Amino acid sequence: MNIALWIVQGLLAAAFLMAGSMKLSKSKEELKDQLGDWVDDFPDPTIKTIGLLEVLGGVGIILPMLLGILPVLVPVAGIGLALTMAGAMIVHIKRGEYGALKNNVPLLLLALFVIVGRLVLLPVI
């Protein structure tokens, strides 16, 4: 189970580090081309904040356990990533962009797996 959790944590870290870095480094126009029209609904600082939260979540899902420093932050990061995906799903549903959910749902489920895994199955607390 520990190996499965590490693999999922690595996948989440990669996905959110890439997505967050893209939101932090690209202009709103570039993001609109790559991510869709939803970026028009939010001011640039909000998109950058989402990107920063994704990067922090991507780091937090791996680094605390890897370094052995405050590993309890891993499920906390998982909760943050799950909330981020829930928020993204709400935005896409309100906009009628149901196809975008194919990206959000798996990431939400993976984050929930890490939360349950690190709080219940193999507690880090």
CSV table of N, CA and C in Angstrom, one decimal:
chain,number,residue,atom,x,y,z
A,1,MET,N,0.8,-1.2,0.0
A,1,MET,CA,0.0,0.0,0.0
A,1,MET,C,0.9,1.3,0.0
A,2,ASN,N,2.0,1.2,0.7
A,2,ASN,CA,2.9,2.3,0.8
A,2,ASN,C,3.4,2.7,-0.6
A,3,ILE,N,3.7,1.7,-1.4
A,3,ILE,CA,4.3,1.9,-2.7
A,3,ILE,C,3.2,2.5,-3.6
A,4,ALA,N,2.0,2.1,-3.5
A,4,ALA,CA,0.9,2.6,-4.3
A,4,ALA,C,0.7,4.1,-3.9
A,5,LEU,N,0.7,4.4,-2.6
A,5,LEU,CA,0.5,5.8,-2.2
A,5,LEU,C,1.7,6.7,-2.7
A,6,TRP,N,2.9,6.2,-2.7
A,6,TRP,CA,4.0,6.9,-3.2
A,6,TRP,C,3.9,7.2,-4.7
A,7,ILE,N,3.4,6.2,-5.4
A,7,ILE,CA,3.2,6.4,-6.8
A,7,ILE,C,2.2,7.4,-7.1
A,8,VAL,N,1.1,7.3,-6.4
A,8,VAL,CA,0.0,8.3,-6.6
A,8,VAL,C,0.5,9.7,-6.2
A,9,GLN,N,1.2,9.8,-5.1
A,9,GLN,CA,1.7,11.1,-4.7
A,9,GLN,C,2.6,11.7,-5.7
A,10,GLY,N,3.4,10.8,-6.3
A,10,GLY,CA,4.3,11.3,-7.4
A,10,GLY,C,3.5,11.8,-8.6
A,11,LEU,N,2.5,11.0,-9.0
A,11,LEU,CA,1.6,11.5,-10.1
A,11,LEU,C,1.0,12.8,-9.8
A,12,LEU,N,0.4,12.9,-8.6
A,12,LEU,CA,-0.2,14.2,-8.2
A,12,LEU,C,0.8,15.3,-8.2
A,13,ALA,N,2.0,15.1,-7.7
A,13,ALA,CA,3.0,16.1,-7.7
A,13,ALA,C,3.4,16.6,-9.1
A,14,ALA,N,3.6,15.6,-10.0
A,14,ALA,CA,3.9,16.0,-11.4
A,14,ALA,C,2.8,16.8,-12.0
A,15,ALA,N,1.6,16.3,-11.9
A,15,ALA,CA,0.4,17.0,-12.5
A,15,ALA,C,0.2,18.4,-12.0
A,16,PHE,N,0.3,18.5,-10.7
A,16,PHE,CA,0.0,19.9,-10.1
A,16,PHE,C,1.2,20.8,-10.3
A,17,LEU,N,2.4,20.3,-10.3
A,17,LEU,CA,3.6,21.1,-10.5
A,17,LEU,C,3.6,21.7,-11.9
A,18,MET,N,3.2,20.8,-12.9
A,18,MET,CA,3.1,21.3,-14.3
A,18,MET,C,2.0,22.3,-14.5
A,19,ALA,N,0.8,21.9,-14.0
A,19,ALA,CA,-0.3,22.8,-14.1
A,19,ALA,C,-0.1,24.2,-13.4
A,20,GLY,N,0.4,24.1,-12.2
A,20,GLY,CA,0.6,25.3,-11.5
A,20,GLY,C,1.7,26.2,-12.1
A,21,SER,N,2.8,25.6,-12.5
A,21,SER,CA,3.9,26.3,-13.2
A,21,SER,C,3.4,27.0,-14.4
A,22,MET,N,2.5,26.3,-15.2
A,22,MET,CA,2.0,26.9,-16.4
A,22,MET,C,1.1,28.1,-16.1
A,23,LYS,N,0.3,28.0,-15.1
A,23,LYS,CA,-0.5,29.2,-14.7
A,23,LYS,C,0.3,30.3,-14.2
A,24,LEU,N,1.4,30.0,-13.5
A,24,LEU,CA,2.3,31.1,-13.0
A,24,LEU,C,3.1,31.8,-14.1
A,25,SER,N,3.5,31.0,-15.1
A,25,SER,CA,4.4,31.5,-16.1
A,25,SER,C,3.8,32.1,-17.3
A,26,LYS,N,2.6,31.7,-17.7
A,26,LYS,CA,2.0,32.1,-18.9
A,26,LYS,C,1.0,33.3,-18.8
A,27,SER,N,0.9,34.0,-19.8
A,27,SER,CA,-0.1,35.1,-19.8
A,27,SER,C,-1.5,34.5,-19.9
A,28,LYS,N,-2.5,35.4,-19.6
A,28,LYS,CA,-3.9,35.0,-19.6
A,28,LYS,C,-4.3,34.5,-21.0
A,29,GLU,N,-3.8,35.2,-22.0
A,29,GLU,CA,-4.1,34.9,-23.4
A,29,GLU,C,-3.6,33.5,-23.8
A,30,GLU,N,-2.3,33.2,-23.4
A,30,GLU,CA,-1.7,31.9,-23.6
A,30,GLU,C,-2.5,30.8,-22.9
A,31,LEU,N,-2.9,31.1,-21.7
A,31,LEU,CA,-3.6,30.1,-20.9
A,31,LEU,C,-5.0,29.8,-21.5
A,32,LYS,N,-5.6,30.9,-22.1
A,32,LYS,CA,-6.9,30.7,-22.7
A,32,LYS,C,-6.8,29.7,-23.9
A,33,ASP,N,-5.7,29.9,-24.6
A,33,ASP,CA,-5.5,29.0,-25.8
A,33,ASP,C,-5.3,27.5,-25.3
A,34,GLN,N,-4.6,27.3,-24.2
A,34,GLN,CA,-4.3,26.0,-23.7
A,34,GLN,C,-5.3,25.4,-22.8
A,35,LEU,N,-6.0,26.2,-22.0
A,35,LEU,CA,-6.9,25.7,-21.0
A,35,LEU,C,-8.3,25.9,-21.2
A,36,GLY,N,-8.6,26.9,-22.1
A,36,GLY,CA,-10.0,27.1,-22.4
A,36,GLY,C,-10.5,28.5,-21.9
A,37,ASP,N,-11.8,28.8,-22.2
A,37,ASP,CA,-12.3,30.1,-22.0
A,37,ASP,C,-12.6,30.4,-20.5
A,38,TRP,N,-12.5,29.4,-19.6
A,38,TRP,CA,-12.8,29.7,-18.2
A,38,TRP,C,-11.9,30.7,-17.6
A,39,VAL,N,-10.7,30.9,-18.2
A,39,VAL,CA,-9.8,31.9,-17.7
A,39,VAL,C,-10.3,33.3,-17.8
A,40,ASP,N,-11.3,33.5,-18.7
A,40,ASP,CA,-11.9,34.9,-18.9
A,40,ASP,C,-12.8,35.2,-17.7
A,41,ASP,N,-13.2,34.2,-16.9
A,41,ASP,CA,-14.1,34.4,-15.7
A,41,ASP,C,-13.3,34.9,-14.5
A,42,PHE,N,-12.0,34.9,-14.6
A,42,PHE,CA,-11.2,35.2,-13.4
A,42,PHE,C,-10.1,36.3,-13.7
A,43,PRO,N,-9.9,37.2,-12.8
A,43,PRO,CA,-8.8,38.2,-13.0
A,43,PRO,C,-7.4,37.4,-12.9
A,44,ASP,N,-6.4,38.0,-13.6
A,44,ASP,CA,-5.1,37.5,-13.6
A,44,ASP,C,-4.5,37.1,-12.3
A,45,PRO,N,-4.7,37.9,-11.2
A,45,PRO,CA,-4.1,37.6,-9.9
A,45,PRO,C,-4.8,36.3,-9.3
A,46,THR,N,-6.0,36.1,-9.6
A,46,THR,CA,-6.7,34.9,-9.2
A,46,THR,C,-6.1,33.6,-9.8
A,47,ILE,N,-5.9,33.7,-11.1
A,47,ILE,CA,-5.3,32.6,-11.9
A,47,ILE,C,-3.9,32.3,-11.4
A,48,LYS,N,-3.1,33.4,-11.1
A,48,LYS,CA,-1.8,33.2,-10.5
A,48,LYS,C,-1.8,32.6,-9.1
A,49,THR,N,-2.8,32.9,-8.4
A,49,THR,CA,-3.0,32.4,-7.0
A,49,THR,C,-3.3,30.9,-7.1
A,50,ILE,N,-4.2,30.5,-8.0
A,50,ILE,CA,-4.5,29.1,-8.3
A,50,ILE,C,-3.3,28.3,-8.6
A,51,GLY,N,-2.5,28.9,-9.5
A,51,GLY,CA,-1.2,28.3,-9.9
A,51,GLY,C,-0.3,28.1,-8.7
A,52,LEU,N,-0.2,29.1,-7.9
A,52,LEU,CA,0.7,29.0,-6.7
A,52,LEU,C,0.2,27.9,-5.8
A,53,LEU,N,-1.1,27.9,-5.6
A,53,LEU,CA,-1.6,26.8,-4.7
A,53,LEU,C,-1.4,25.4,-5.3
A,54,GLU,N,-1.5,25.3,-6.6
A,54,GLU,CA,-1.2,24.0,-7.2
A,54,GLU,C,0.3,23.6,-7.0
A,55,VAL,N,1.2,24.6,-7.2
A,55,VAL,CA,2.6,24.3,-7.0
A,55,VAL,C,2.9,23.9,-5.6
A,56,LEU,N,2.3,24.7,-4.6
A,56,LEU,CA,2.5,24.3,-3.2
A,56,LEU,C,1.9,23.0,-2.9
A,57,GLY,N,0.8,22.7,-3.4
A,57,GLY,CA,0.2,21.3,-3.2
A,57,GLY,C,1.0,20.2,-3.8
A,58,GLY,N,1.6,20.5,-5.0
A,58,GLY,CA,2.5,19.5,-5.6
A,58,GLY,C,3.7,19.2,-4.8
A,59,VAL,N,4.3,20.3,-4.2
A,59,VAL,CA,5.4,20.1,-3.4
A,59,VAL,C,5.0,19.4,-2.1
A,60,GLY,N,3.9,19.9,-1.5
A,60,GLY,CA,3.5,19.4,-0.2
A,60,GLY,C,3.0,17.9,-0.2
A,61,ILE,N,2.7,17.4,-1.3
A,61,ILE,CA,2.2,16.0,-1.4
A,61,ILE,C,3.4,15.0,-1.4
A,62,ILE,N,4.6,15.5,-1.6
A,62,ILE,CA,5.8,14.7,-1.6
A,62,ILE,C,6.9,15.0,-0.6
A,63,LEU,N,7.2,16.3,-0.5
A,63,LEU,CA,8.4,16.7,0.2
A,63,LEU,C,8.4,16.4,1.7
A,64,PRO,N,7.3,16.7,2.4
A,64,PRO,CA,7.4,16.4,3.9
A,64,PRO,C,7.7,15.0,4.2
A,65,MET,N,7.1,14.0,3.5
A,65,MET,CA,7.5,12.6,3.8
A,65,MET,C,8.8,12.3,3.3
A,66,LEU,N,9.2,12.8,2.2
A,66,LEU,CA,10.5,12.5,1.6
A,66,LEU,C,11.6,13.0,2.5
A,67,LEU,N,11.4,14.1,3.1
A,67,LEU,CA,12.4,14.7,4.1
A,67,LEU,C,12.2,14.2,5.5
A,68,GLY,N,11.1,13.7,5.8
A,68,GLY,CA,10.8,13.3,7.2
A,68,GLY,C,10.5,14.4,8.1
A,69,ILE,N,10.1,15.6,7.5
A,69,ILE,CA,9.8,16.8,8.3
A,69,ILE,C,8.4,17.1,8.2
A,70,LEU,N,7.7,17.0,9.3
A,70,LEU,CA,6.2,17.2,9.3
A,70,LEU,C,5.4,16.5,8.3
A,71,PRO,N,5.6,15.1,8.2
A,71,PRO,CA,4.8,14.4,7.2
A,71,PRO,C,3.3,14.5,7.3
A,72,VAL,N,2.8,15.0,8.4
A,72,VAL,CA,1.4,15.3,8.5
A,72,VAL,C,0.9,16.3,7.4
A,73,LEU,N,1.8,17.0,6.9
A,73,LEU,CA,1.5,18.0,5.8
A,73,LEU,C,1.1,17.3,4.5
A,74,VAL,N,1.4,16.0,4.3
A,74,VAL,CA,1.1,15.3,3.1
A,74,VAL,C,-0.5,15.2,3.0
A,75,PRO,N,-1.2,14.7,4.0
A,75,PRO,CA,-2.7,14.7,3.8
A,75,PRO,C,-3.3,16.1,3.8
A,76,VAL,N,-2.6,17.0,4.4
A,76,VAL,CA,-3.1,18.4,4.4
A,76,VAL,C,-3.0,18.9,2.9
A,77,ALA,N,-1.9,18.6,2.3
A,77,ALA,CA,-1.7,19.0,0.9
A,77,ALA,C,-2.7,18.3,0.0
A,78,GLY,N,-3.0,17.0,0.3
A,78,GLY,CA,-4.0,16.3,-0.4
A,78,GLY,C,-5.4,16.9,-0.3
A,79,ILE,N,-5.7,17.4,0.9
A,79,ILE,CA,-7.0,18.1,1.1
A,79,ILE,C,-7.0,19.3,0.3
A,80,GLY,N,-5.9,20.1,0.3
A,80,GLY,CA,-5.9,21.3,-0.5
A,80,GLY,C,-6.1,21.0,-2.0
A,81,LEU,N,-5.4,20.0,-2.5
A,81,LEU,CA,-5.5,19.6,-3.9
A,81,LEU,C,-6.9,19.1,-4.2
A,82,ALA,N,-7.5,18.3,-3.3
A,82,ALA,CA,-8.9,17.9,-3.5
A,82,ALA,C,-9.9,19.1,-3.6
A,83,LEU,N,-9.7,20.0,-2.7
A,83,LEU,CA,-10.5,21.2,-2.7
A,83,LEU,C,-10.3,22.0,-4.0
A,84,THR,N,-9.1,22.1,-4.5
A,84,THR,CA,-8.8,22.8,-5.8
A,84,THR,C,-9.5,22.1,-6.9
A,85,MET,N,-9.5,20.8,-6.9
A,85,MET,CA,-10.2,20.0,-8.0
A,85,MET,C,-11.7,20.2,-7.9
A,86,ALA,N,-12.2,20.2,-6.6
A,86,ALA,CA,-13.7,20.4,-6.4
A,86,ALA,C,-14.1,21.8,-6.9
A,87,GLY,N,-13.3,22.8,-6.7
A,87,GLY,CA,-13.5,24.1,-7.2
A,87,GLY,C,-13.5,24.2,-8.7
A,88,ALA,N,-12.5,23.5,-9.3
A,88,ALA,CA,-12.4,23.5,-10.7
A,88,ALA,C,-13.6,22.8,-11.3
A,89,MET,N,-14.1,21.7,-10.7
A,89,MET,CA,-15.3,21.0,-11.2
A,89,MET,C,-16.5,21.9,-11.1
A,90,ILE,N,-16.7,22.7,-10.1
A,90,ILE,CA,-17.8,23.6,-9.9
A,90,ILE,C,-17.8,24.6,-11.1
A,91,VAL,N,-16.6,25.2,-11.3
A,91,VAL,CA,-16.5,26.2,-12.4
A,91,VAL,C,-16.9,25.5,-13.8
A,92,HIS,N,-16.4,24.4,-14.0
A,92,HIS,CA,-16.7,23.7,-15.3
A,92,HIS,C,-18.1,23.3,-15.4
A,93,ILE,N,-18.7,22.9,-14.4
A,93,ILE,CA,-20.1,22.5,-14.4
A,93,ILE,C,-21.0,23.8,-14.6
A,94,LYS,N,-20.7,24.8,-13.9
A,94,LYS,CA,-21.5,26.1,-14.1
A,94,LYS,C,-21.3,26.6,-15.5
A,95,ARG,N,-20.2,26.4,-16.2
A,95,ARG,CA,-20.0,26.9,-17.5
A,95,ARG,C,-20.5,25.8,-18.6
A,96,GLY,N,-20.9,24.7,-18.1
A,96,GLY,CA,-21.4,23.7,-19.0
A,96,GLY,C,-20.3,22.9,-19.8
A,97,GLU,N,-19.1,23.0,-19.2
A,97,GLU,CA,-17.9,22.4,-19.8
A,97,GLU,C,-17.7,21.0,-19.2
A,98,TYR,N,-18.6,20.1,-19.5
A,98,TYR,CA,-18.6,18.8,-18.9
A,98,TYR,C,-17.4,17.9,-19.3
A,99,GLY,N,-16.9,18.2,-20.5
A,99,GLY,CA,-15.7,17.5,-21.0
A,99,GLY,C,-14.5,17.7,-20.1
A,100,ALA,N,-14.4,18.9,-19.5
A,100,ALA,CA,-13.2,19.2,-18.7
A,100,ALA,C,-13.2,18.4,-17.4
A,101,LEU,N,-14.3,17.8,-17.0
A,101,LEU,CA,-14.4,17.0,-15.8
A,101,LEU,C,-13.5,15.7,-15.9
A,102,LYS,N,-13.2,15.3,-17.2
A,102,LYS,CA,-12.4,14.1,-17.4
A,102,LYS,C,-11.0,14.3,-16.8
A,103,ASN,N,-10.6,15.5,-16.7
A,103,ASN,CA,-9.3,15.8,-16.1
A,103,ASN,C,-9.4,16.0,-14.6
A,104,ASN,N,-10.5,16.6,-14.1
A,104,ASN,CA,-10.6,16.9,-12.7
A,104,ASN,C,-11.0,15.8,-11.8
A,105,VAL,N,-11.9,14.9,-12.3
A,105,VAL,CA,-12.4,13.8,-11.5
A,105,VAL,C,-11.2,12.8,-11.1
A,106,PRO,N,-10.4,12.4,-12.1
A,106,PRO,CA,-9.3,11.5,-11.7
A,106,PRO,C,-8.3,12.1,-10.7
A,107,LEU,N,-8.0,13.4,-10.8
A,107,LEU,CA,-7.1,14.0,-9.9
A,107,LEU,C,-7.8,14.1,-8.5
A,108,LEU,N,-9.1,14.4,-8.5
A,108,LEU,CA,-9.8,14.5,-7.2
A,108,LEU,C,-9.7,13.1,-6.5
A,109,LEU,N,-10.0,12.1,-7.3
A,109,LEU,CA,-10.0,10.7,-6.7
A,109,LEU,C,-8.6,10.3,-6.2
A,110,LEU,N,-7.6,10.7,-7.0
A,110,LEU,CA,-6.2,10.4,-6.5
A,110,LEU,C,-5.9,11.1,-5.2
A,111,ALA,N,-6.3,12.4,-5.2
A,111,ALA,CA,-6.0,13.1,-3.9
A,111,ALA,C,-6.8,12.5,-2.8
A,112,LEU,N,-8.0,12.1,-3.0
A,112,LEU,CA,-8.8,11.4,-1.9
A,112,LEU,C,-8.1,10.1,-1.5
A,113,PHE,N,-7.5,9.4,-2.4
A,113,PHE,CA,-6.8,8.2,-2.1
A,113,PHE,C,-5.6,8.5,-1.2
A,114,VAL,N,-4.9,9.5,-1.5
A,114,VAL,CA,-3.8,9.9,-0.6
A,114,VAL,C,-4.2,10.4,0.7
A,115,ILE,N,-5.3,11.1,0.8
A,115,ILE,CA,-5.8,11.6,2.1
A,115,ILE,C,-6.2,10.4,3.0
A,116,VAL,N,-7.0,9.5,2.4
A,116,VAL,CA,-7.4,8.3,3.2
A,116,VAL,C,-6.2,7.4,3.5
A,117,GLY,N,-5.3,7.3,2.5
A,117,GLY,CA,-4.2,6.4,2.7
A,117,GLY,C,-3.3,6.9,3.8
A,118,ARG,N,-3.0,8.2,3.8
A,118,ARG,CA,-2.1,8.8,4.8
A,118,ARG,C,-2.7,9.1,6.1
A,119,LEU,N,-4.0,9.2,6.2
A,119,LEU,CA,-4.7,9.5,7.5
A,119,LEU,C,-5.2,8.2,8.1
A,120,VAL,N,-5.7,7.2,7.3
A,120,VAL,CA,-6.3,6.0,7.9
A,120,VAL,C,-5.5,4.7,7.7
A,121,LEU,N,-5.2,4.4,6.4
A,121,LEU,CA,-4.6,3.2,6.1
A,121,LEU,C,-3.2,3.0,6.6
A,122,LEU,N,-2.3,4.0,6.3
A,122,LEU,CA,-1.0,4.1,6.8
A,122,LEU,C,-0.7,5.5,7.4
A,123,PRO,N,-1.3,5.8,8.6
A,123,PRO,CA,-1.3,7.1,9.2
A,123,PRO,C,0.2,7.7,9.3
A,124,VAL,N,0.3,8.9,9.0
A,124,VAL,CA,1.6,9.6,9.1
A,124,VAL,C,1.5,10.5,10.4
A,125,ILE,N,0.4,10.4,11.1
A,125,ILE,CA,0.3,11.3,12.3
A,125,ILE,C,0.8,10.5,13.5
